Amino acid sequence: MTARGRGATIALACAGVFVAYLPVVTVTVSLPAIQQALGASTAQLSWVSDAFVLPVAALILTAGVFADVHGRKRVFQVGLALCAVGALVALCARSVEVLWVGQALAGAGAAALLPVTLALISHAVPDHRERGKYIGWWTTCMMAAMAVPPLFAGVLLEHVGWRWIFLLPVPVALLTMVFAARLLDESRAPGERRLDWPGQVTAALAITALIYGVIEGGAESFTHPRALAALAVAVVSAAAFVRVELRSKAPMLNLSLFRSPAFAASTLAAMISFLGLIGFFFVLSLYFGLVQQLTTLESGIRMVLVNVVSMFLGLVMGRVMRHVPARVLITVGLLVAAVALLCLTTVGPDTSFVSVAWRLALLGLGLGLAFPCITNIAVASVPPHWAGMAAAGNNAFRQVGGALGPALMGALLTVQAVGTLPGHLADAGLTGERARQITETADASGIGAVAGLDLGVDTERALGAMSEAFLDGLRLCLFVSATLLVLAALAAAVLLRRRRPATTAPAVANHPTSAGAVPQPALTTPQAARSSHPGRHDRAYNEPDQP
């Protein structure tokens, strides 16, 4: 590949991840406006976010394989088209159900873009040391996609309407498609790969059932028959997925990748941290809207601090990763983010902008240290021709965590807030029939529905009690999110310990497979990985420098 072609490939990959992540925070900061306009409950709001994230998690592995087989440029273009169409559907939505459809289409597009953009960078820059810089740029563009939309959405919500928050992805996706058609070279993974439909079906069923079970459990009860049935289907489907992948000759996700401590650590850290963080952003947007009564623009200015700090840090992380061990950066970054979340537990209805800002900037600092390393480790821990599968696998588990986040945190928030609301109403002097009316409304439609009640002279006291109950739920969510980040940091600290150098023969990353054999990913342990199928070549891939 020429220098010009490499530069174009990297630029388009960064543009692709920018398009993929545009809906994430755009919708999050707009949830209060969407709830008010469409009369959505807390559970329905969770589905507004999860309708995007769920297809990403369910389809990303298949998209990675499809790109390896049929061409990364082709899948890249399809992903951009789906993002544009999904945004147009959401733009025209007149009900929460149509909004779900638009979000789902955009999520399918993001599922195509996320693995293929990393695979394009890996193809353009085979050297993992040099590649770290460009993955830092990739992460910066991902953070930029979460930094720009809150301000864009805030201006539109104040002057036009909530539907227009979905406008931005349309021109950006279409322009990127035009440039990709002219500048992007087609590439495929070497070897024989094919689609794994049994793996796709079982994975999609497991992920969908798990998300549905968590949302229904939070909205109703985890002992409700629908929630129990969905969670049971999730467990059975997950077990079936593992069995299918172990027996498949062309697995969608080769489970031997997890024998690599580096890949296992990066994937586990990504999933756990996204579970805590995406759920945190979900409840934080509701805090700004329902408790502090801020406009979307004011909320966006506060939330953008996290992504701005992470974005600028990502510009230099490629150089930093050459000198500081990944284990240190990931562990310290996640612990800093956990401390920031714990600091946020003291916020109240009247917490000032400055008081919130430094805590959110600290959170951005922690994420900026950890996330580029997590992504780079996942891709660098496998041979270049398996980068697509590694990127898809890492992103799939990350998106599973991201999909569970709003569902889990929304459930915790609702249960805690509704449970403590009667006590706060009594403290405010509201008892009897009035208190029962408020409590039943919150239990049926979510704590935010209290703000829509016409309570006459009792309105101010009811809103004060609602705010205090919401803060109880927020603090619980913050403690859970911080705990999840600490667990992710411990996973990275334990699994990314430096191992002894290999004493066996040198690795051959691109050793050809035997005739007719289905290629398997080389394991990234220090020793040569022996194939589980007799008669195939023994291969190894040297693990990149990391602790």
XYZ file of C-alpha atoms in Angstrom:
547
model
C 0.000 0.000 0.000
C 1.315 3.438 -0.945
C 1.762 6.196 1.635
C -1.158 8.082 0.080
C -3.367 5.007 0.167
C -2.435 4.321 3.773
C -3.227 7.884 4.781
C -6.610 7.759 3.016
C -7.437 4.417 4.643
C -6.631 5.695 8.138
C -8.581 8.932 7.596
C -11.645 7.079 6.325
C -11.457 4.555 9.192
C -11.466 7.459 11.664
C -14.406 9.047 9.823
C -16.242 5.721 9.972
C -15.960 5.356 13.736
C -17.034 8.994 14.068
C -20.251 8.203 12.163
C -20.793 5.000 14.160
C -20.652 6.720 17.556
C -22.603 9.896 16.668
C -25.970 8.558 17.971
C -24.629 7.417 21.355
C -24.419 10.657 23.328
C -26.757 12.589 21.003
C -29.638 10.453 22.217
C -28.401 10.246 25.804
C -28.427 14.010 26.417
C -31.803 14.301 24.676
C -33.630 11.659 26.740
C -35.541 14.149 28.940
C -36.827 15.982 25.837
C -37.734 12.680 24.137
C -39.535 11.493 27.268
C -41.553 14.696 27.483
C -42.412 14.768 23.775
C -43.386 11.098 23.429
C -44.574 10.359 26.975
C -42.111 7.480 27.294
C -41.555 5.574 30.531
C -38.099 4.895 31.997
C -38.155 1.385 30.487
C -39.091 2.791 27.059
C -36.270 5.335 27.365
C -33.872 2.473 28.087
C -34.975 0.893 24.805
C -34.290 4.147 22.937
C -30.622 3.694 23.863
C -30.612 -0.096 23.673
C -32.372 -0.178 20.292
C -29.076 1.213 18.938
C -26.630 -0.740 21.078
C -28.386 -4.099 20.819
C -27.876 -4.578 17.040
C -24.284 -3.464 17.463
C -23.649 -6.183 20.018
C -25.676 -8.830 18.159
C -24.341 -8.248 14.623
C -20.793 -7.017 15.071
C -19.172 -10.458 14.972
C -20.963 -11.417 11.766
C -20.100 -8.034 10.242
C -16.424 -8.641 10.971
C -16.494 -12.049 9.282
C -18.544 -10.726 6.348
C -15.978 -7.965 5.810
C -13.114 -10.471 5.872
C -14.883 -12.675 3.316
C -16.630 -10.239 0.975
C -14.477 -7.142 1.330
C -13.959 -4.476 3.966
C -14.681 -1.579 1.619
C -18.058 -3.063 0.710
C -19.075 -3.579 4.343
C -17.770 -0.112 5.211
C -20.063 1.435 2.581
C -23.066 -0.625 3.711
C -22.466 0.432 7.306
C -22.407 4.105 6.359
C -25.614 3.719 4.332
C -27.434 2.035 7.233
C -26.327 4.791 9.631
C -27.720 7.429 7.263
C -31.024 5.578 6.727
C -31.440 4.952 10.457
C -30.885 8.627 11.208
C -33.498 9.585 8.591
C -36.063 7.208 10.104
C -35.443 8.614 13.591
C -35.654 12.122 12.172
C -39.185 11.380 10.931
C -40.298 9.455 14.057
C -43.697 10.354 15.509
C -43.716 7.654 18.174
C -41.206 5.939 20.420
C -41.643 2.696 18.433
C -40.565 4.328 15.157
C -37.642 5.891 17.003
C -36.604 2.386 18.073
C -36.622 1.285 14.420
C -34.396 4.167 13.364
C -32.012 3.498 16.211
C -31.887 -0.201 15.323
C -30.969 0.546 11.697
C -28.246 2.947 12.825
C -27.015 0.280 15.255
C -26.774 -2.251 12.422
C -24.676 0.264 10.511
C -22.421 0.831 13.507
C -22.032 -2.952 13.851
C -20.586 -2.991 10.331
C -18.330 0.029 10.856
C -16.691 -0.740 14.195
C -14.821 -3.962 13.322
C -14.061 -2.965 9.739
C -12.514 0.390 10.689
C -10.051 -1.277 13.047
C -9.370 -4.008 10.474
C -8.638 -1.315 7.860
C -6.100 0.325 10.175
C -4.527 -3.032 10.964
C -4.273 -3.810 7.234
C -2.751 -0.398 6.473
C -0.298 -0.462 9.427
C 0.899 -4.041 10.140
C 3.492 -2.958 12.748
C 1.653 -2.956 16.105
C 4.032 -0.366 17.582
C 3.338 2.147 14.840
C -0.321 1.142 14.753
C -0.791 2.320 18.342
C -0.564 5.943 17.217
C -3.328 5.515 14.667
C -5.536 3.602 17.079
C -5.073 6.616 19.352
C -6.423 8.749 16.508
C -9.281 6.259 16.044
C -10.142 6.597 19.742
C -9.922 10.388 19.478
C -12.483 10.357 16.659
C -14.708 8.063 18.710
C -14.536 10.544 21.607
C -15.104 13.458 19.213
C -18.304 11.737 18.057
C -19.454 11.800 21.667
C -18.211 15.358 22.307
C -19.746 17.285 19.396
C -23.370 15.994 19.449
C -24.375 17.264 22.933
C -23.720 20.857 21.872
C -25.294 20.267 18.459
C -28.351 18.653 20.070
C -28.650 21.393 22.670
C -28.869 24.143 20.052
C -31.395 22.189 17.958
C -33.621 21.343 20.915
C -33.794 24.967 21.949
C -34.554 26.368 18.485
C -36.038 23.577 16.329
C -37.100 20.278 17.939
C -35.817 16.982 19.265
C -36.136 15.063 15.972
C -33.472 17.225 14.313
C -30.795 15.857 16.656
C -30.583 12.947 14.182
C -29.672 15.177 11.261
C -25.884 15.278 11.640
C -25.099 11.601 10.794
C -26.813 11.899 7.392
C -24.462 14.350 5.611
C -21.377 13.024 7.418
C -22.142 9.424 6.390
C -22.945 10.372 2.784
C -19.780 12.447 2.372
C -17.672 9.634 3.821
C -19.290 7.204 1.356
C -18.344 9.459 -1.558
C -14.704 9.704 -0.492
C -14.511 5.997 0.311
C -15.772 5.086 -3.152
C -12.854 6.983 -4.702
C -10.009 6.523 -2.212
C -10.477 3.289 -0.270
C -8.875 0.118 -1.603
C -10.685 -3.186 -1.214
C -9.104 -5.712 1.167
C -9.975 -9.125 2.536
C -8.507 -11.467 5.125
C -6.234 -14.149 3.682
C -7.311 -17.750 3.998
C -10.713 -19.386 3.847
C -13.380 -17.875 6.102
C -17.118 -18.185 5.794
C -20.196 -17.009 7.635
C -21.148 -18.919 10.769
C -24.949 -18.739 10.823
C -25.502 -21.064 13.825
C -23.088 -18.909 15.819
C -24.806 -15.705 14.653
C -28.285 -16.929 15.554
C -27.340 -18.193 19.011
C -25.274 -15.074 19.794
C -28.032 -12.675 18.699
C -30.653 -14.625 20.643
C -28.526 -14.695 23.796
C -27.753 -10.970 23.685
C -31.328 -9.914 22.861
C -32.852 -12.121 25.556
C -30.365 -10.888 28.153
C -31.064 -7.201 27.444
C -34.815 -7.760 27.327
C -34.741 -9.697 30.608
C -32.806 -6.984 32.409
C -35.095 -4.200 31.133
C -38.271 -6.105 31.959
C -36.876 -7.080 35.344
C -36.209 -3.453 36.155
C -39.573 -2.255 34.874
C -41.658 -5.007 36.505
C -39.739 -7.441 38.711
C -36.944 -9.930 38.185
C -39.390 -12.601 39.359
C -41.859 -11.637 36.616
C -42.471 -14.544 34.199
C -41.332 -12.507 31.152
C -38.076 -11.522 32.811
C -37.381 -15.053 34.053
C -38.173 -16.575 30.644
C -35.934 -14.088 28.838
C -33.005 -14.659 31.204
C -33.433 -18.439 30.868
C -33.361 -18.134 27.071
C -30.214 -16.005 27.379
C -28.419 -18.651 29.445
C -29.408 -21.519 27.143
C -28.507 -19.549 24.013
C -25.133 -18.513 25.439
C -24.324 -22.149 26.232
C -25.413 -23.130 22.711
C -23.191 -20.397 21.229
C -20.141 -21.723 23.073
C -20.874 -25.281 21.934
C -21.439 -24.193 18.329
C -18.230 -22.172 18.197
C -16.148 -24.969 19.708
C -17.422 -27.443 17.094
C -17.438 -25.105 14.086
C -14.787 -25.444 11.390
C -15.139 -21.712 10.637
C -16.182 -20.087 13.930
C -17.490 -16.541 13.992
C -15.501 -15.988 17.198
C -12.722 -18.506 17.717
C -12.782 -19.065 21.470
C -9.085 -19.912 21.498
C -8.485 -16.154 21.261
C -9.322 -16.006 24.966
C -6.271 -18.125 25.741
C -4.334 -14.947 25.144
C -4.175 -13.083 28.477
C -3.862 -9.810 26.569
C -7.002 -10.361 24.493
C -8.953 -11.730 27.456
C -7.940 -8.787 29.645
C -8.776 -6.139 27.053
C -12.141 -7.717 26.259
C -13.122 -8.165 29.908
C -12.031 -4.630 30.801
C -13.922 -3.172 27.826
C -17.146 -5.003 28.643
C -17.155 -4.223 32.366
C -16.148 -0.587 31.957
C -18.774 0.075 29.266
C -21.409 -1.600 31.437
C -20.694 0.932 34.171
C -20.011 3.998 32.028
C -22.828 3.906 29.463
C -25.274 3.271 32.295
C -23.758 6.183 34.202
C -24.206 8.581 31.261
C -27.818 7.424 30.983
C -28.679 8.363 34.582
C -26.468 11.473 34.519
C -28.477 12.933 31.637
C -31.672 12.355 33.632
C -30.087 14.023 36.680
C -29.291 17.164 34.697
C -32.774 17.255 33.164
C -35.031 16.159 36.035
C -33.169 17.303 39.148
C -31.198 20.347 38.040
C -33.814 21.346 35.434
C -31.117 22.173 32.864
C -31.697 22.575 29.159
C -30.198 20.028 26.789
C -27.506 22.525 25.787
C -26.560 23.124 29.418
C -26.501 19.369 30.032
C -24.429 18.838 26.900
C -21.834 21.419 27.949
C -21.319 19.525 31.205
C -21.230 16.047 29.703
C -18.966 17.100 26.844
C -16.144 17.684 29.332
C -15.638 13.936 29.680
C -15.189 13.393 25.972
C -13.170 16.556 25.308
C -10.533 15.578 27.866
C -10.453 11.988 26.534
C -10.308 13.244 22.942
C -7.266 15.461 23.415
C -5.512 12.830 25.505
C -6.092 10.320 22.696
C -4.004 12.471 20.344
C -0.850 11.762 22.367
C -1.648 8.273 23.655
C 0.070 6.556 20.716
C 3.375 8.080 21.822
C 2.666 7.445 25.508
C 1.915 3.758 24.865
C 5.431 3.300 23.487
C 6.986 4.264 26.816
C 4.463 3.322 29.519
C 3.306 -0.298 29.916
C -0.294 -0.945 28.896
C -1.001 -2.624 32.225
C -0.141 0.593 34.062
C -2.136 2.850 31.741
C -5.276 0.696 31.785
C -5.225 0.011 35.519
C -4.479 3.594 36.542
C -6.938 5.018 34.020
C -9.829 2.845 35.204
C -9.067 3.546 38.865
C -8.980 7.309 38.199
C -12.360 7.000 36.462
C -13.735 5.055 39.456
C -12.548 7.790 41.847
C -14.264 10.407 39.674
C -17.551 8.507 39.879
C -17.289 8.245 43.651
C -16.659 11.988 43.844
C -19.927 12.528 41.974
C -21.929 10.816 44.751
C -21.971 14.115 46.685
C -23.812 16.094 43.994
C -27.210 17.576 44.795
C -29.948 19.664 43.181
C -27.921 22.873 43.515
C -24.407 21.585 42.709
C -22.610 24.241 40.683
C -21.180 23.867 37.178
C -17.605 24.198 38.474
C -18.146 21.526 41.125
C -19.493 19.068 38.557
C -16.988 20.063 35.858
C -13.772 19.042 37.614
C -15.219 15.616 38.464
C -16.302 15.002 34.887
C -12.908 16.186 33.606
C -11.260 13.704 35.993
C -13.480 10.978 34.575
C -12.395 11.960 31.057
C -8.752 11.781 32.108
C -9.171 8.228 33.355
C -11.007 7.079 30.239
C -8.484 8.784 27.965
C -5.687 6.818 29.619
C -7.429 3.437 29.498
C -9.524 3.138 26.346
C -6.863 3.594 23.614
C -4.741 0.938 25.323
C -7.662 -1.470 25.636
C -8.400 -1.203 21.908
C -4.752 -1.424 20.874
C -4.105 -4.497 23.036
C -7.086 -6.343 21.535
C -5.905 -5.819 17.950
C -2.164 -6.159 18.600
C -2.492 -9.429 20.534
C -3.317 -11.452 17.397
C -1.703 -11.848 13.964
C -2.658 -9.062 11.515
C -4.904 -11.333 9.432
C -7.013 -12.032 12.541
C -7.347 -8.357 13.456
C -10.904 -8.228 12.092
C -12.082 -11.078 14.314
C -10.256 -9.655 17.353
C -11.680 -6.176 16.772
C -15.180 -7.576 16.272
C -14.948 -9.759 19.375
C -13.636 -6.946 21.564
C -16.260 -4.519 20.268
C -19.041 -7.098 20.631
C -18.339 -7.625 24.324
C -17.904 -3.870 24.762
C -21.326 -3.275 23.210
C -22.925 -6.010 25.304
C -21.714 -4.076 28.329
C -22.921 -0.846 26.759
C -26.369 -2.337 26.074
C -26.678 -3.711 29.593
C -25.595 -0.396 31.107
C -28.762 1.691 30.549
C -30.941 -1.346 31.297
C -29.155 -2.194 34.539
C -28.713 1.373 35.750
C -32.251 2.300 34.723
C -33.524 -0.656 36.761
C -31.392 0.226 39.795
C -32.386 3.882 39.549
C -36.100 3.086 39.343
C -36.108 0.525 42.143
C -34.085 2.684 44.546
C -35.863 5.964 43.742
C -39.387 4.523 43.888
C -38.523 2.658 47.079
C -37.315 5.768 48.914
C -39.903 8.190 47.456
C -42.602 7.602 50.145
C -40.153 8.536 52.888
C -39.128 11.745 51.113
C -42.793 12.610 50.494
C -43.517 12.178 54.200
C -40.538 14.416 55.056
C -41.994 17.038 52.692
C -45.369 16.843 54.449
C -47.173 14.903 51.713
C -49.130 11.921 53.025
C -52.404 10.126 52.433
C -54.105 10.139 49.033
C -51.725 12.722 47.539
C -48.637 10.675 48.437
C -50.308 7.540 47.096
C -51.054 9.257 43.782
C -47.428 10.366 43.379
C -46.013 6.981 44.368
C -48.316 5.053 42.011
C -47.386 7.358 39.122
C -43.660 6.863 39.775
C -44.112 3.099 40.104
C -46.100 2.828 36.862
C -44.237 5.280 34.613
C -40.886 5.963 36.279
C -39.670 8.600 38.685
C -39.527 11.223 35.940
C -43.297 11.032 35.432
C -43.810 12.850 38.743
C -42.614 16.054 37.063
C -45.591 15.890 34.704
C -48.259 15.769 37.430
C -50.415 18.804 38.125
C -50.446 18.896 41.928
C -51.361 22.520 42.480
C -49.852 23.957 45.643
C -48.148 20.631 46.389
C -46.153 20.641 43.144
C -42.997 22.223 44.558
C -42.840 19.874 47.546
C -43.506 16.851 45.329
C -40.702 17.841 42.950
C -38.349 18.310 45.899
C -39.173 14.811 47.170
C -38.763 13.426 43.637
C -35.324 15.040 43.388
C -34.189 13.534 46.686
C -35.477 10.099 45.685
C -33.757 10.402 42.313
C -30.476 11.293 44.034
C -30.766 8.130 46.139
C -31.013 6.127 42.928
C -28.200 8.114 41.306
C -25.830 7.442 44.212
C -26.543 3.716 44.019
C -25.810 3.756 40.273
C -22.560 5.670 40.854
C -21.383 3.187 43.489
C -22.187 0.262 41.192
C -20.466 1.917 38.212
C -17.355 2.705 40.276
C -17.249 -0.879 41.548
C -17.430 -2.204 37.989
C -14.507 0.015 36.935
C -12.446 -1.217 39.877
C -13.191 -4.820 38.827
C -12.111 -3.993 35.266
C -8.890 -2.446 36.606
C -8.178 -5.564 38.682
C -8.775 -7.776 35.639
C -6.244 -5.745 33.648
C -3.702 -5.732 36.491
C -3.904 -9.508 36.920
C -4.180 -10.691 33.303
C -1.653 -8.281 31.790
C 1.253 -9.369 33.930
C 4.462 -9.775 31.942
C 5.253 -13.377 31.138
C 8.554 -15.033 30.504
C 9.911 -14.859 26.950
C 9.225 -17.821 24.755
C 11.912 -20.479 24.754
C 10.519 -22.280 21.742
C 11.209 -21.661 18.110
C 10.502 -18.190 16.784
C 6.908 -17.439 15.883
C 5.732 -17.200 12.339
C 2.718 -14.891 12.374
C 1.775 -15.442 8.754
C 2.590 -19.134 8.393
C 0.392 -20.583 5.657
C -2.153 -23.142 6.662
C -2.049 -26.636 5.300
C -3.923 -27.318 2.106
C -7.675 -27.339 2.610
C -7.427 -26.625 6.307
C -9.512 -23.908 7.930
C -7.119 -21.364 9.462
C -7.205 -20.871 13.221
C -5.991 -17.784 15.077
C -2.523 -18.098 16.550
C -2.531 -17.877 20.316
C -0.748 -14.950 21.861
C 0.803 -16.693 24.788
C 4.603 -16.663 24.961
C 4.732 -20.233 23.854
C 3.763 -21.638 20.509
C 0.069 -22.402 20.329
C -0.714 -25.948 19.360
C -3.701 -26.377 17.094
C -6.575 -28.367 18.540
C -6.988 -30.141 15.212
C -4.422 -32.834 14.508
C -2.430 -32.587 11.354
C -2.281 -28.794 11.245
C 0.805 -26.701 11.633
C 1.845 -25.568 15.093
C 2.049 -21.767 15.108
C 2.661 -18.903 17.436
C 2.347 -15.177 17.473
C 4.590 -13.067 19.622
C 2.641 -11.023 22.118
C 3.305 -7.272 21.896
C 5.259 -5.656 24.673
C 2.971 -5.188 27.616
C 3.092 -5.943 31.327
